[in-house]
XYZ file of C-alpha atoms in Angstrom:
692
model
C -74.566 33.574 58.899
C -71.426 35.565 59.680
C -70.366 32.927 62.175
C -70.863 30.195 59.551
C -68.645 32.030 57.098
C -66.021 32.530 59.808
C -65.991 28.813 60.660
C -65.652 27.930 56.966
C -62.646 30.218 56.622
C -61.032 28.639 59.686
C -61.538 25.154 58.246
C -59.849 26.187 54.947
C -56.884 27.643 56.819
C -56.524 24.468 58.908
C -56.663 22.307 55.773
C -53.905 24.346 54.119
C -51.695 24.098 57.231
C -52.168 20.319 57.412
C -51.323 19.930 53.686
C -48.183 21.985 54.089
C -47.117 19.942 57.087
C -47.586 16.689 55.174
C -45.551 18.028 52.280
C -42.734 19.045 54.587
C -42.737 15.622 56.233
C -42.518 13.912 52.841
C -39.528 16.012 51.886
C -37.691 15.013 55.054
C -38.180 11.234 54.654
C -34.827 9.488 53.625
C -34.822 8.307 49.973
C -33.782 4.681 50.620
C -34.380 3.466 47.064
C -31.640 5.612 45.510
C -29.463 6.454 48.507
C -28.952 3.553 50.887
C -27.233 4.672 54.048
C -26.464 8.028 52.450
C -24.379 6.612 49.516
C -24.639 6.256 45.752
C -23.229 3.882 43.079
C -21.565 5.914 40.326
C -19.860 3.255 38.123
C -19.484 -0.510 37.673
C -16.427 -1.819 35.758
C -13.882 -4.695 35.682
C -10.200 -4.125 36.455
C -8.565 -7.097 34.682
C -9.638 -6.448 31.085
C -8.136 -3.704 28.885
C -11.482 -3.360 27.077
C -14.972 -4.660 27.628
C -14.302 -7.812 25.647
C -12.785 -11.259 26.173
C -11.852 -14.193 23.923
C -11.580 -17.715 25.378
C -10.888 -21.137 23.941
C -13.686 -23.681 24.420
C -13.416 -25.203 27.903
C -11.226 -22.384 29.283
C -12.174 -20.112 32.225
C -11.577 -16.516 33.282
C -12.496 -14.772 36.556
C -13.633 -11.165 36.421
C -12.395 -8.644 38.984
C -15.220 -6.147 39.491
C -14.538 -2.515 40.392
C -17.495 -0.553 41.843
C -17.147 3.194 42.388
C -19.430 4.746 45.028
C -19.968 7.920 47.025
C -20.749 7.636 50.728
C -21.446 4.405 52.481
C -23.110 1.841 50.202
C -22.595 -1.810 49.239
C -20.032 -2.574 46.490
C -21.293 -6.115 45.924
C -22.278 -7.262 42.426
C -24.158 -10.066 40.706
C -23.406 -11.700 37.355
C -25.649 -12.698 34.463
C -25.057 -14.255 31.028
C -27.066 -13.620 27.881
C -26.539 -17.197 26.628
C -25.712 -20.045 29.048
C -25.097 -22.464 26.156
C -22.209 -20.310 24.889
C -20.780 -18.789 28.081
C -21.603 -19.548 31.732
C -20.773 -17.395 34.766
C -21.024 -18.224 38.475
C -21.647 -16.035 41.494
C -17.925 -15.309 41.895
C -17.530 -13.973 38.355
C -15.848 -17.088 36.955
C -16.589 -17.331 33.221
C -16.548 -20.721 31.438
C -16.470 -21.010 27.624
C -19.005 -23.655 26.529
C -19.204 -23.606 22.740
C -18.214 -21.445 19.784
C -20.157 -18.200 19.606
C -20.610 -14.835 21.326
C -22.488 -13.884 24.504
C -22.686 -10.984 26.918
C -21.813 -11.070 30.615
C -23.491 -8.454 32.816
C -21.832 -7.245 36.040
C -24.685 -5.666 38.056
C -24.538 -3.609 41.262
C -26.628 -5.120 44.081
C -27.289 -1.665 45.546
C -28.441 -0.121 42.275
C -29.414 -2.538 39.514
C -29.420 0.275 36.985
C -25.633 0.452 37.353
C -23.912 -2.325 35.421
C -21.034 -3.223 33.103
C -21.411 -5.335 29.944
C -18.589 -7.656 28.751
C -18.697 -9.206 25.289
C -17.266 -12.761 25.426
C -16.271 -14.651 22.261
C -15.534 -18.381 22.308
C -12.872 -18.756 19.635
C -9.126 -18.175 19.136
C -7.426 -15.813 21.613
C -4.243 -13.895 20.874
C -1.012 -15.816 21.664
C 1.564 -13.114 20.985
C 1.871 -9.380 20.401
C 5.015 -7.983 18.752
C 5.999 -4.372 18.043
C 8.134 -3.170 15.156
C 10.387 -1.441 17.711
C 11.445 -2.240 21.267
C 13.596 0.859 21.777
C 13.422 4.313 20.261
C 14.618 7.873 20.723
C 12.483 10.946 20.004
C 12.725 14.710 20.238
C 10.096 16.811 22.020
C 7.324 17.730 19.595
C 8.018 14.867 17.171
C 5.707 11.948 16.291
C 6.269 8.352 15.319
C 3.944 5.420 14.639
C 4.389 2.039 16.336
C 2.984 -1.005 14.570
C 1.715 -4.051 16.441
C 1.644 -7.544 14.935
C -0.792 -10.000 16.523
C -0.465 -13.807 16.401
C -2.248 -15.894 15.213
C -3.541 -14.261 12.068
C -6.926 -15.971 12.578
C -7.393 -14.738 16.146
C -11.017 -13.831 16.921
C -9.933 -10.275 17.747
C -6.616 -8.797 16.523
C -7.157 -5.302 17.951
C -4.843 -3.822 20.580
C -5.149 -1.124 23.255
C -2.300 1.392 23.508
C -1.064 2.670 26.902
C 1.534 5.231 27.930
C 3.351 4.838 31.252
C 3.724 8.619 31.518
C 1.445 10.855 29.471
C 3.444 13.901 30.530
C 6.446 12.499 28.651
C 4.607 10.989 25.637
C 1.062 10.200 24.601
C -0.174 7.493 22.259
C -3.323 7.370 20.154
C -5.585 4.391 19.472
C -3.659 3.892 16.200
C -0.229 3.719 17.860
C 0.842 7.283 17.025
C 3.277 8.445 19.728
C 3.811 12.157 20.394
C 6.759 13.298 22.484
C 5.715 15.900 25.096
C 8.757 16.485 27.351
C 12.175 15.034 28.063
C 12.220 11.747 29.957
C 11.682 8.023 29.583
C 8.331 6.383 28.850
C 7.098 2.912 28.012
C 4.448 2.529 25.327
C 2.582 -0.762 25.588
C 0.299 -2.518 23.101
C -2.124 -4.832 24.908
C -4.299 -7.407 23.177
C -7.880 -6.134 23.350
C -9.327 -9.633 23.709
C -8.322 -9.988 27.378
C -5.650 -12.640 26.734
C -3.111 -10.534 28.606
C -0.601 -10.648 25.722
C 1.332 -7.447 25.249
C 4.513 -5.885 23.907
C 6.344 -2.746 24.941
C 8.641 -0.126 23.445
C 10.917 1.943 25.689
C 11.190 5.490 24.355
C 13.692 8.117 25.418
C 12.487 11.659 24.737
C 15.182 14.287 24.364
C 14.951 18.041 24.528
C 15.001 20.120 21.400
C 18.525 21.203 20.679
C 19.570 24.424 19.116
C 22.016 23.775 16.338
C 24.994 26.000 16.805
C 26.770 27.355 13.752
C 29.712 25.205 12.822
C 33.182 26.487 13.434
C 34.736 28.047 10.365
C 36.489 25.503 8.182
C 40.200 25.843 7.652
C 41.048 27.766 4.566
C 42.532 24.681 2.941
C 41.125 21.479 4.535
C 42.558 18.117 3.595
C 39.943 15.864 2.048
C 39.782 12.489 0.315
C 40.302 13.520 -3.280
C 39.669 10.132 -4.847
C 38.743 6.605 -3.800
C 39.537 3.574 -5.973
C 38.670 -0.037 -5.131
C 41.462 -2.159 -6.590
C 40.059 -5.567 -5.601
C 37.892 -7.297 -3.059
C 40.428 -6.561 -0.290
C 42.440 -3.541 -1.536
C 41.418 0.139 -1.557
C 43.417 3.161 -2.733
C 42.836 6.564 -1.093
C 44.276 9.796 -2.479
C 44.287 12.903 -0.222
C 44.252 16.524 -1.376
C 47.338 17.314 0.733
C 50.015 15.545 2.769
C 48.921 14.084 6.078
C 50.781 11.710 8.386
C 48.104 9.074 9.004
C 48.180 5.618 10.557
C 45.793 2.659 10.222
C 43.703 3.694 13.253
C 42.921 7.025 11.520
C 40.907 5.240 8.815
C 37.415 3.773 9.054
C 36.135 1.505 6.280
C 32.464 0.468 6.123
C 30.466 -1.437 3.519
C 26.878 -2.295 2.711
C 24.798 -3.832 -0.038
C 24.585 -1.198 -2.748
C 21.637 1.124 -2.144
C 20.340 -0.537 1.041
C 20.215 1.158 4.438
C 23.031 2.555 6.586
C 26.674 1.555 6.772
C 26.477 -1.039 9.568
C 29.295 -3.379 8.535
C 32.705 -2.172 9.837
C 35.638 -3.730 8.007
C 38.774 -4.887 9.821
C 41.993 -3.462 8.354
C 45.079 -5.651 8.054
C 47.388 -2.823 6.967
C 47.598 0.759 5.670
C 50.721 1.822 3.702
C 51.936 5.009 1.979
C 55.119 6.291 0.323
C 54.268 9.987 0.020
C 51.609 10.629 2.731
C 49.127 11.471 -0.046
C 48.328 8.107 -1.642
C 47.393 5.393 0.885
C 46.839 1.692 0.234
C 44.335 -0.054 2.555
C 44.306 -3.849 2.763
C 41.265 -5.493 4.368
C 41.252 -8.556 6.578
C 40.259 -11.663 4.568
C 37.157 -12.032 6.736
C 35.933 -8.597 5.679
C 36.409 -8.741 1.918
C 34.027 -6.953 -0.416
C 31.370 -8.578 -2.553
C 30.216 -7.580 -5.977
C 28.118 -4.365 -5.952
C 29.037 -3.542 -2.314
C 28.973 0.178 -1.521
C 32.135 1.216 0.354
C 32.730 4.278 2.533
C 36.203 5.327 3.678
C 36.391 7.976 6.403
C 39.169 9.872 8.175
C 37.345 11.233 11.266
C 40.199 13.492 12.419
C 40.088 15.246 9.019
C 36.269 15.235 8.904
C 36.305 13.740 5.420
C 34.826 10.644 3.786
C 34.139 9.286 0.323
C 32.050 6.492 -1.242
C 32.630 4.083 -4.099
C 31.064 0.908 -5.500
C 33.019 -2.328 -5.839
C 32.214 -3.952 -9.158
C 33.865 -7.026 -10.513
C 34.350 -7.600 -14.201
C 31.091 -8.419 -15.939
C 30.388 -12.142 -16.247
C 28.519 -14.283 -18.753
C 26.778 -17.457 -17.612
C 24.439 -19.990 -19.200
C 21.494 -21.532 -17.337
C 18.567 -23.741 -18.257
C 15.420 -25.266 -16.810
C 12.656 -27.662 -17.824
C 8.963 -26.942 -17.205
C 6.438 -29.779 -17.562
C 2.731 -29.028 -18.053
C -0.420 -30.608 -19.350
C -2.132 -29.283 -22.457
C -4.757 -26.767 -21.296
C -2.833 -25.642 -18.194
C -3.184 -21.916 -17.512
C -0.757 -19.518 -15.865
C -1.141 -16.415 -13.732
C -3.933 -17.894 -11.659
C -4.194 -18.126 -7.888
C -3.141 -21.775 -8.103
C -0.194 -21.538 -10.483
C 1.961 -18.505 -11.347
C 4.912 -19.343 -13.600
C 7.853 -16.943 -13.596
C 11.604 -16.530 -14.192
C 13.641 -14.658 -11.545
C 17.330 -14.458 -12.499
C 20.119 -13.904 -9.972
C 21.079 -10.388 -11.049
C 22.256 -7.034 -9.721
C 19.702 -4.251 -10.104
C 17.176 -3.972 -12.931
C 17.579 -6.275 -15.928
C 16.876 -5.916 -19.623
C 15.151 -9.054 -20.991
C 15.086 -10.336 -24.566
C 12.599 -13.204 -24.887
C 12.464 -15.644 -27.804
C 9.603 -17.789 -29.110
C 7.071 -19.077 -26.580
C 4.729 -22.128 -26.725
C 1.378 -21.556 -28.447
C -1.015 -19.619 -26.210
C 1.693 -18.300 -23.839
C 2.874 -14.689 -23.435
C 4.860 -12.818 -20.777
C 5.068 -9.546 -18.867
C 7.807 -7.863 -16.842
C 7.101 -7.388 -13.130
C 9.121 -4.889 -11.096
C 9.490 -5.234 -7.308
C 10.740 -2.060 -5.668
C 13.222 0.141 -7.468
C 15.966 -2.384 -8.173
C 14.449 -5.781 -9.022
C 12.367 -7.204 -11.861
C 11.428 -10.593 -13.303
C 9.338 -12.289 -16.005
C 5.843 -13.617 -15.372
C 4.272 -15.945 -17.950
C 0.548 -15.791 -18.717
C -1.934 -17.610 -20.932
C -3.009 -21.192 -21.617
C -0.946 -23.972 -23.255
C -2.928 -24.902 -26.363
C -0.793 -27.645 -27.930
C 1.261 -30.623 -26.730
C 4.905 -31.058 -27.684
C 8.358 -29.803 -26.729
C 9.141 -26.076 -27.104
C 12.306 -24.056 -26.476
C 12.387 -20.419 -25.327
C 15.696 -18.530 -25.211
C 15.973 -15.577 -22.818
C 18.906 -13.130 -22.827
C 19.398 -11.017 -19.686
C 21.706 -8.026 -19.040
C 21.794 -6.477 -15.525
C 22.988 -3.050 -14.325
C 26.568 -4.260 -13.792
C 26.818 -5.599 -17.345
C 26.510 -9.254 -16.314
C 24.884 -11.426 -18.967
C 22.738 -14.528 -18.577
C 21.735 -16.790 -21.437
C 18.772 -18.768 -20.120
C 16.856 -21.539 -21.888
C 13.407 -22.810 -20.879
C 12.337 -26.163 -22.298
C 8.545 -26.524 -22.172
C 7.389 -30.144 -22.236
C 3.624 -30.266 -22.755
C 1.809 -33.616 -22.563
C -1.641 -34.996 -23.316
C -3.164 -38.486 -23.509
C -1.250 -39.194 -26.763
C 2.125 -37.875 -25.572
C 4.551 -38.798 -22.764
C 7.179 -36.360 -21.469
C 9.909 -36.768 -18.853
C 12.724 -34.548 -17.629
C 16.394 -35.497 -17.999
C 17.922 -35.516 -14.511
C 21.381 -34.425 -13.292
C 22.096 -35.362 -9.681
C 25.260 -34.286 -7.802
C 26.968 -36.016 -4.913
C 30.345 -36.352 -3.272
C 32.264 -39.019 -1.410
C 32.826 -38.449 2.298
C 36.325 -37.783 3.531
C 37.770 -40.879 5.213
C 37.531 -40.905 8.997
C 41.147 -41.246 10.065
C 40.193 -41.556 13.727
C 38.145 -44.636 12.929
C 40.946 -46.055 10.813
C 38.894 -46.074 7.626
C 41.004 -45.789 4.439
C 40.197 -44.174 1.098
C 37.387 -45.973 -0.668
C 35.672 -47.034 2.567
C 32.984 -44.433 2.008
C 30.517 -44.451 -0.859
C 28.079 -42.004 -2.357
C 24.523 -43.320 -2.354
C 22.163 -41.153 -4.375
C 18.800 -41.566 -6.072
C 16.804 -39.582 -8.608
C 13.063 -39.831 -9.195
C 11.921 -40.307 -12.788
C 8.478 -38.771 -12.980
C 6.832 -39.032 -16.418
C 3.594 -37.314 -17.407
C 1.025 -37.998 -20.125
C -0.436 -40.955 -21.972
C -2.594 -43.237 -19.846
C -0.516 -42.440 -16.707
C 0.649 -46.061 -16.447
C 4.107 -46.957 -17.782
C 6.748 -49.620 -18.265
C 10.441 -48.788 -17.824
C 13.318 -50.298 -19.830
C 17.031 -49.630 -19.285
C 18.647 -48.856 -22.623
C 22.151 -48.312 -21.192
C 23.738 -47.724 -17.790
C 26.898 -47.841 -15.669
C 27.482 -50.993 -13.598
C 26.977 -49.165 -10.270
C 23.546 -47.860 -11.288
C 20.139 -49.507 -10.972
C 16.565 -48.784 -12.038
C 13.721 -49.424 -9.578
C 10.132 -49.004 -10.883
C 7.761 -47.854 -8.165
C 4.191 -47.674 -9.479
C 3.592 -44.463 -11.370
C 7.277 -43.401 -11.277
C 10.734 -45.009 -11.066
C 14.029 -44.406 -9.281
C 17.479 -44.277 -10.819
C 20.023 -45.086 -8.082
C 23.818 -45.178 -7.730
C 26.133 -46.694 -5.122
C 29.785 -46.020 -5.824
C 33.103 -45.412 -4.088
C 34.696 -43.851 -7.161
C 34.433 -40.276 -8.375
C 33.175 -39.757 -11.900
C 30.199 -39.031 -14.156
C 27.672 -41.855 -14.592
C 24.619 -42.070 -16.880
C 21.561 -44.234 -17.343
C 19.224 -44.038 -20.337
C 15.664 -45.253 -19.749
C 12.827 -45.868 -22.211
C 9.369 -45.038 -20.826
C 6.422 -46.678 -22.626
C 2.657 -46.297 -22.159
C 1.277 -49.597 -20.799
C -1.907 -49.311 -22.847
C -0.319 -48.197 -26.122
C 3.271 -49.210 -26.890
C 3.440 -46.692 -29.745
C 3.514 -43.896 -27.148
C 6.945 -43.628 -25.534
C 9.823 -41.282 -24.619
C 13.366 -41.433 -23.234
C 14.900 -40.094 -20.047
C 18.605 -39.788 -19.159
C 19.704 -39.847 -15.509
C 23.185 -38.453 -14.829
C 25.076 -38.660 -11.521
C 28.149 -36.428 -11.063
C 30.178 -37.781 -8.137
C 33.227 -35.937 -6.788
C 35.703 -36.848 -4.035
C 34.860 -35.004 -0.818
C 37.447 -32.910 1.064
C 36.913 -32.456 4.816
C 36.586 -28.748 5.760
C 36.737 -27.809 9.462
C 35.548 -24.457 10.771
C 35.376 -22.673 14.095
C 33.424 -19.560 15.013
C 34.669 -17.352 17.829
C 33.722 -14.089 19.517
C 35.898 -10.968 19.701
C 37.666 -12.349 22.789
C 38.495 -15.638 21.065
C 35.823 -17.780 22.774
C 34.334 -20.513 20.612
C 30.632 -19.983 20.039
C 28.807 -22.986 21.480
C 25.590 -24.129 23.157
C 23.580 -21.792 20.946
C 19.867 -21.364 20.465
C 18.323 -23.375 17.647
C 18.448 -21.574 14.297
C 20.529 -18.705 15.721
C 23.913 -19.317 14.074
C 23.829 -20.589 10.505
C 26.673 -21.374 8.123
C 26.404 -21.402 4.352
C 29.019 -22.548 1.848
C 28.555 -21.834 -1.844
C 30.612 -22.926 -4.802
C 32.252 -20.062 -6.734
C 32.673 -21.826 -10.062
C 29.749 -24.229 -10.553
C 26.006 -24.253 -10.121
C 26.340 -26.419 -7.049
C 25.403 -24.925 -3.707
C 25.783 -26.471 -0.248
C 23.901 -25.163 2.805
C 24.821 -26.275 6.315
C 22.536 -25.413 9.204
C 24.742 -25.494 12.307
C 21.975 -26.681 14.590
C 19.821 -28.939 12.469
C 22.417 -30.877 10.491
C 23.149 -33.626 12.979
C 26.807 -34.635 12.951
C 27.954 -31.449 11.279
C 27.836 -28.891 14.086
C 29.190 -29.662 17.542
C 27.393 -27.255 19.863
C 29.597 -28.156 22.820
C 32.838 -27.222 21.028
C 31.620 -24.587 18.592
C 32.996 -26.350 15.493
C 31.475 -27.307 12.151
C 32.662 -29.637 9.390
C 31.465 -30.628 5.959
C 32.714 -32.544 2.917
C 32.836 -30.818 -0.477
C 34.778 -31.378 -3.710
C 37.993 -29.453 -4.390
C 37.321 -25.876 -5.488
C 36.801 -22.308 -4.358
C 33.919 -21.392 -2.053
C 32.288 -18.446 -0.339
C 31.585 -19.165 3.335
C 29.061 -17.076 5.244
C 28.094 -17.243 8.927
C 24.889 -15.548 10.047
C 23.731 -14.689 13.540
C 20.005 -14.383 12.878
C 19.217 -12.972 16.330
C 21.620 -10.059 16.029
C 21.674 -9.535 12.289
C 25.437 -10.158 12.169
C 27.043 -11.627 9.054
C 30.668 -12.532 8.385
C 32.267 -13.827 5.198
C 35.181 -15.744 3.787
C 35.279 -15.121 0.050
C 36.963 -17.366 -2.495
C 38.181 -19.854 0.134
C 40.226 -22.615 -1.510
C 39.473 -26.242 -0.610
C 42.291 -28.543 -1.648
C 43.536 -32.027 -0.790
C 47.010 -30.548 -0.259
C 45.998 -27.970 2.399
C 44.757 -28.215 5.993
C 41.304 -26.815 5.126
C 40.808 -25.325 8.587
C 39.228 -21.886 8.801
C 38.092 -19.535 11.557
C 35.512 -16.742 11.429
C 35.382 -14.042 14.106
C 31.900 -12.698 14.820
C 31.441 -9.217 16.385
C 30.001 -10.685 19.581
C 31.025 -11.073 23.209
C 30.550 -14.204 25.326
C 28.701 -13.572 28.593
C 28.558 -16.318 31.215
C 25.351 -16.505 33.266
C 25.125 -17.416 36.948
C 22.049 -17.897 39.151
C 21.246 -16.284 42.510
C 18.983 -19.240 43.406
C 20.738 -22.263 44.914
C 17.844 -24.500 43.869
C 18.490 -23.981 40.164
C 21.712 -23.296 38.249
C 21.940 -21.199 35.092
C 22.754 -24.246 32.941
C 19.204 -25.511 33.559
C 17.613 -22.587 31.774
C 16.482 -22.735 28.168
C 16.350 -19.909 25.676
C 16.951 -16.334 26.785
C 14.742 -13.820 24.979
C 13.969 -10.117 24.883
C 10.509 -8.623 25.341
C 9.956 -8.674 21.561
C 10.751 -12.404 21.379
C 14.318 -12.087 19.981
C 16.400 -15.079 21.157
C 19.859 -14.226 22.560
C 21.265 -17.468 23.930
C 20.680 -20.643 25.878
C 21.573 -21.910 29.333
C 24.700 -20.405 30.848
C 26.168 -18.854 27.679
C 25.112 -15.733 25.790
C 26.708 -14.227 22.663
C 25.778 -10.556 22.404
C 26.709 -7.625 20.170
C 27.155 -4.178 21.710
C 23.898 -2.979 23.321
C 21.664 -2.982 26.395
C 19.485 -6.012 27.132
C 16.742 -7.223 29.449
C 16.401 -10.990 29.024
C 14.137 -13.618 30.561
C 14.132 -17.411 30.620
C 12.216 -20.190 32.360
C 13.034 -23.628 33.696
C 11.229 -26.387 35.570
C 12.512 -28.550 38.400
C 10.592 -31.001 40.607
C 7.286 -29.689 39.286
C 8.172 -26.048 40.083
C 8.514 -23.423 37.334
C 11.265 -20.835 37.788
C 11.677 -17.529 35.960
C 15.016 -15.796 35.551
C 15.676 -12.154 34.627
C 18.927 -10.597 33.361
C 19.882 -6.965 32.792
C 23.065 -6.630 30.708
C 25.006 -3.735 29.189
C 27.634 -4.637 26.567
C 30.187 -2.206 25.080
C 33.505 -2.701 23.331
C 35.348 -1.521 26.441
C 33.030 -2.134 29.401
C 31.130 -5.347 30.091
C 30.839 -8.057 32.720
C 32.213 -11.456 31.725
C 29.702 -12.977 34.133
C 26.237 -11.754 35.085
C 23.901 -13.085 37.753
C 20.294 -13.821 36.935
C 17.591 -13.155 39.473
C 15.635 -16.427 39.765
C 12.248 -16.777 41.448
C 9.779 -19.654 41.713
C 6.411 -18.945 40.128
């Protein structure tokens, strides 16, 4: 019995030992399912997308670049899978193909551990084509914040979100909303990248400066000399009165101007002369290219005396009369999404309106835009046909008065209305080089007569007309035309009758005012005297506006064929005798220059020159395969165009410009880095050109 119990105890002990040994052996077996060859997959991602999303046009492809993070020795290979093959396909190499409009998911899966994967949302739609920031350069102080705003093109892109990146988070950080915080002194680039994987991006270079301790200013002299008064005598003459005698010369004065109430003083005026008889009262005369315009704010400074003063140039108040005709159908409504009717006068500042009688069913309200502009907006529904007259009196902040008349012509099926037409034209100046005498050129003009009302079918009858005028019916409407070589005022009176009811009719008068054209020749040069030529389309524009009539001429230097010679930098146009304001605009650099009250006369040469605050830079190429003249438009990172080919016209500043060209099927990219100052600049720069 005792021996049996002993044997039983031994068997239990042996069983426990065996179980323990088995357990130990299990613990020492390698775990091959989770740890192949002693390694582990920690993360699966893609390296060529800023976010886990991608937008592709139908038919386009994109190849993913997987990034697998592991510990130890383990395979980094992946497989790919799509949630919807009809929308988006993917092959074994990660190449995605957009099939049809819609959204699908692409899975990047680790071969070593299928639980580790990355999911990409792919949309077949409109990808982003351009990203633009509101700033390309900026300066900040440590501890300060600023917000960058990104604009994404097109507006109907499938995803318009961007991802913000900082090149150096120690210098500045940026939030997901574009809020930049300066951390320490240095230079950093903040980049906005399209979130849809298109690769489009824009950057802003930010210089962060240390906080500076403002030192107390040195004590002012007991009796400093200051500008006591500032009087603007005319558009080119300014009187300055000092508080004490000072021997000053022209270079001691700085004169700047701006549109009243808008922004900083960025326009520096050129001084022709500064005179004085007592060293207290000084007379400043401006260069004719830098004259003042009505309501300009003017600042005169004497830096060496640390004094400045402001004044507003205001011409004598004017009174003008204007009119317009509005044609509507009975039952037409205003202030809808389709049709908003308004009156916006050309005024300075806020206006006071006095409005007379309106057509039945129509009222008005004043609308203010900002702090210095307002206009009239008409509302309601026209309830009766007929002709109505509304008189509007306007007085602006400078005392200018406008007497405006609106004629409302309202038609229905029993009434016909038509607008009287005044058409202006001028005869071209004879081309002496071609040997063409006076009278060889004619003015050919036409005016469309467009009646409304009745049955919408009409007959036209000439009641009276000049010999050089004709009437040409053309279905619903008709044309009044003139072909003359003589200046003058010509009229044609036309009766318009309803085809279905001869008792319904109206009259229309067509007037042509033809003047003899005077040839005006202009040149535009930089600060070194170089003619501005071979410019980018829409960069340099010239506008000429009549001072004394309601006529306005606009000349686009690039688009008006035969007017602007891009190879010589000259422009010409034909206008009647009179006085004109001429304005040249460099849209890329925001530069404007003026000639005010320029007289055009048959007895003068009519040749003018405008100097723009720019410098000509000639471009060379470091690639013998492609010269600089072959390149197209040079642009900054934000898309601002700065020139074309081998010529650039730049204001003072620092630039990084790029351009592309193609030759023999090869695309080349050129890069320029340029620094331009008033004293230091290279007349020629060399572009680094590489084949792509």
